PDB file of C-alpha atoms in Angstrom:
ATOM      1  CA  UNK A1473     105.765 113.721  93.120  1.00  0.00           C
ATOM      2  CA  UNK A1474     109.039 114.112  94.983  1.00  0.00           C
ATOM      3  CA  UNK A1475     109.747 111.466  97.582  1.00  0.00           C
ATOM      4  CA  UNK A1476     112.638 109.679  99.267  1.00  0.00           C
ATOM      5  CA  UNK A1477     113.832 106.501  97.624  1.00  0.00           C
ATOM      6  CA  UNK A1478     112.880 103.191  99.201  1.00  0.00           C
ATOM      7  CA  UNK A1479     116.467 102.599 100.183  1.00  0.00           C
ATOM      8  CA  UNK A1480     116.805 105.968 102.053  1.00  0.00           C
ATOM      9  CA  UNK A1481     116.034 106.033 105.730  1.00  0.00           C
ATOM     10  CA  UNK A1482     115.783 109.463 107.323  1.00  0.00           C
ATOM     11  CA  UNK A1483     116.538 110.457 110.915  1.00  0.00           C
ATOM     12  CA  UNK A1484     115.294 113.988 111.145  1.00  0.00           C
ATOM     13  CA  UNK A1485     115.053 116.494 114.070  1.00  0.00           C
ATOM     14  CA  UNK A1486     114.817 120.231 114.385  1.00  0.00           C
ATOM     15  CA  UNK A1487     118.460 120.236 115.148  1.00  0.00           C
ATOM     16  CA  UNK A1488     119.600 118.552 112.004  1.00  0.00           C
ATOM     17  CA  UNK A1489     119.371 115.023 110.636  1.00  0.00           C
ATOM     18  CA  UNK A1490     120.805 112.313 108.566  1.00  0.00           C
ATOM     19  CA  UNK A1491     119.708 109.895 105.853  1.00  0.00           C
ATOM     20  CA  UNK A1492     121.053 106.287 105.607  1.00  0.00           C
ATOM     21  CA  UNK A1493     121.446 105.059 102.062  1.00  0.00           C
ATOM     22  CA  UNK A1494     120.719 101.267 102.463  1.00  0.00           C
ATOM     23  CA  UNK A1495     122.393 100.500  99.117  1.00  0.00           C
ATOM     24  CA  UNK A1496     125.730 101.911  99.974  1.00  0.00           C
ATOM     25  CA  UNK A1497     125.666 101.954 103.845  1.00  0.00           C
ATOM     26  CA  UNK A1498     126.614 105.703 103.785  1.00  0.00           C
ATOM     27  CA  UNK A1499     124.984 108.441 105.837  1.00  0.00           C
ATOM     28  CA  UNK A1500     124.230 111.872 104.443  1.00  0.00           C
ATOM     29  CA  UNK A1501     124.136 114.509 107.157  1.00  0.00           C
ATOM     30  CA  UNK A1502     121.836 117.439 107.005  1.00  0.00           C
ATOM     31  CA  UNK A1503     122.027 120.948 108.547  1.00  0.00           C
ATOM     32  CA  UNK A1504     119.100 122.011 110.713  1.00  0.00           C
ATOM     33  CA  UNK A1505     117.561 124.081 107.819  1.00  0.00           C
ATOM     34  CA  UNK A1506     118.091 121.225 105.288  1.00  0.00           C
ATOM     35  CA  UNK A1507     116.456 118.895 107.773  1.00  0.00           C
ATOM     36  CA  UNK A1508     113.483 121.267 108.156  1.00  0.00           C
ATOM     37  CA  UNK A1509     113.187 121.553 104.359  1.00  0.00           C
ATOM     38  CA  UNK A1510     113.133 117.846 104.019  1.00  0.00           C
ATOM     39  CA  UNK A1511     110.529 117.391 106.670  1.00  0.00           C
ATOM     40  CA  UNK A1512     108.338 119.941 104.823  1.00  0.00           C
ATOM     41  CA  UNK A1513     108.956 118.264 101.451  1.00  0.00           C
ATOM     42  CA  UNK A1514     107.880 114.885 103.002  1.00  0.00           C
ATOM     43  CA  UNK A1515     104.720 116.405 104.512  1.00  0.00           C
ATOM     44  CA  UNK A1516     103.756 118.429 101.455  1.00  0.00           C
ATOM     45  CA  UNK A1517     102.168 117.448  98.140  1.00  0.00           C
ATOM     46  CA  UNK A1518     104.496 119.762  96.053  1.00  0.00           C
ATOM     47  CA  UNK A1519     107.798 121.607  96.363  1.00  0.00           C
ATOM     48  CA  UNK A1520     105.856 124.893  96.102  1.00  0.00           C
ATOM     49  CA  UNK A1521     103.712 123.965  99.201  1.00  0.00           C
ATOM     50  CA  UNK A1522     106.896 122.993 101.056  1.00  0.00           C
ATOM     51  CA  UNK A1523     108.529 126.264 100.100  1.00  0.00           C
ATOM     52  CA  UNK A1524     105.538 128.256 101.316  1.00  0.00           C
ATOM     53  CA  UNK A1525     105.723 126.558 104.733  1.00  0.00           C
ATOM     54  CA  UNK A1526     109.468 126.985 104.866  1.00  0.00           C
ATOM     55  CA  UNK A1527     109.083 130.712 104.088  1.00  0.00           C
ATOM     56  CA  UNK A1528     106.611 131.024 107.025  1.00  0.00           C
ATOM     57  CA  UNK A1529     108.787 129.007 109.388  1.00  0.00           C
ATOM     58  CA  UNK A1530     111.941 131.084 108.712  1.00  0.00           C
ATOM     59  CA  UNK A1531     110.292 134.400 107.937  1.00  0.00           C
ATOM     60  CA  UNK A1532     112.043 134.760 104.546  1.00  0.00           C
ATOM     61  CA  UNK A1533     110.726 135.773 101.156  1.00  0.00           C
ATOM     62  CA  UNK A1534     109.059 133.131  98.938  1.00  0.00           C
ATOM     63  CA  UNK A1535     111.770 133.295  96.291  1.00  0.00           C
ATOM     64  CA  UNK A1536     114.597 132.510  98.747  1.00  0.00           C
ATOM     65  CA  UNK A1537     112.438 129.746 100.367  1.00  0.00           C
ATOM     66  CA  UNK A1538     111.742 128.186  96.976  1.00  0.00           C
ATOM     67  CA  UNK A1539     115.499 128.208  96.070  1.00  0.00           C
ATOM     68  CA  UNK A1540     116.436 126.657  99.466  1.00  0.00           C
ATOM     69  CA  UNK A1541     113.808 123.883  99.188  1.00  0.00           C
ATOM     70  CA  UNK A1542     114.645 123.151  95.530  1.00  0.00           C
ATOM     71  CA  UNK A1543     118.471 122.924  96.437  1.00  0.00           C
ATOM     72  CA  UNK A1544     117.692 120.288  99.056  1.00  0.00           C
ATOM     73  CA  UNK A1545     115.344 118.362  96.820  1.00  0.00           C
ATOM     74  CA  UNK A1546     117.697 118.428  93.835  1.00  0.00           C
ATOM     75  CA  UNK A1547     120.839 117.532  95.902  1.00  0.00           C
ATOM     76  CA  UNK A1548     119.076 114.444  97.369  1.00  0.00           C
ATOM     77  CA  UNK A1549     117.776 113.453  94.015  1.00  0.00           C
ATOM     78  CA  UNK A1550     121.214 113.780  92.478  1.00  0.00           C
ATOM     79  CA  UNK A1551     122.565 111.515  95.272  1.00  0.00           C
ATOM     80  CA  UNK A1552     119.986 108.875  94.523  1.00  0.00           C
ATOM     81  CA  UNK A1553     118.310 109.343  97.857  1.00  0.00           C
ATOM     82  CA  UNK A1554     115.107 110.714  96.363  1.00  0.00           C
ATOM     83  CA  UNK A1555     113.054 110.540  93.234  1.00  0.00           C
ATOM     84  CA  UNK A1556     110.323 112.348  91.391  1.00  0.00           C
ATOM     85  CA  UNK A1557     108.972 109.147  90.016  1.00  0.00           C
ATOM     86  CA  UNK A1558     105.511 108.031  91.141  1.00  0.00           C
ATOM     87  CA  UNK A1559     105.376 105.034  93.631  1.00  0.00           C
ATOM     88  CA  UNK A1560     103.592 102.860  91.005  1.00  0.00           C
ATOM     89  CA  UNK A1561     106.748 102.876  88.872  1.00  0.00           C
ATOM     90  CA  UNK A1562     108.908 101.202  91.543  1.00  0.00           C
ATOM     91  CA  UNK A1563     110.658  98.017  90.682  1.00  0.00           C
ATOM     92  CA  UNK A1564     108.556  94.927  91.038  1.00  0.00           C
ATOM     93  CA  UNK A1565     111.230  92.897  92.766  1.00  0.00           C
ATOM     94  CA  UNK A1566     111.009  95.142  95.796  1.00  0.00           C
ATOM     95  CA  UNK A1567     107.699  93.527  96.829  1.00  0.00           C
ATOM     96  CA  UNK A1568     109.255  91.460  99.653  1.00  0.00           C
ATOM     97  CA  UNK A1569     110.429  94.499 101.620  1.00  0.00           C
TER      98      UNK A1569
END
């Protein structure tokens, strides 16, 4: 299951957004469409479900929507802001947060 990392704190709007990486103190800024894709990823159980909603929202074909959503998901995962690891595999020393 795709999800944001515990150290990632999003501020998302329809006009764009940003994610604060608590570990580094850096912000990652998102375009309006990347912000929409992220909101749908967070609200959906799977990337495919998010892509379907993205296709409806932007009236584009499913293939392009899937590619767009995957690009956002993979970029955030590569930056360490997201993970595909289940929540139960989180580090035990984060219990105090």
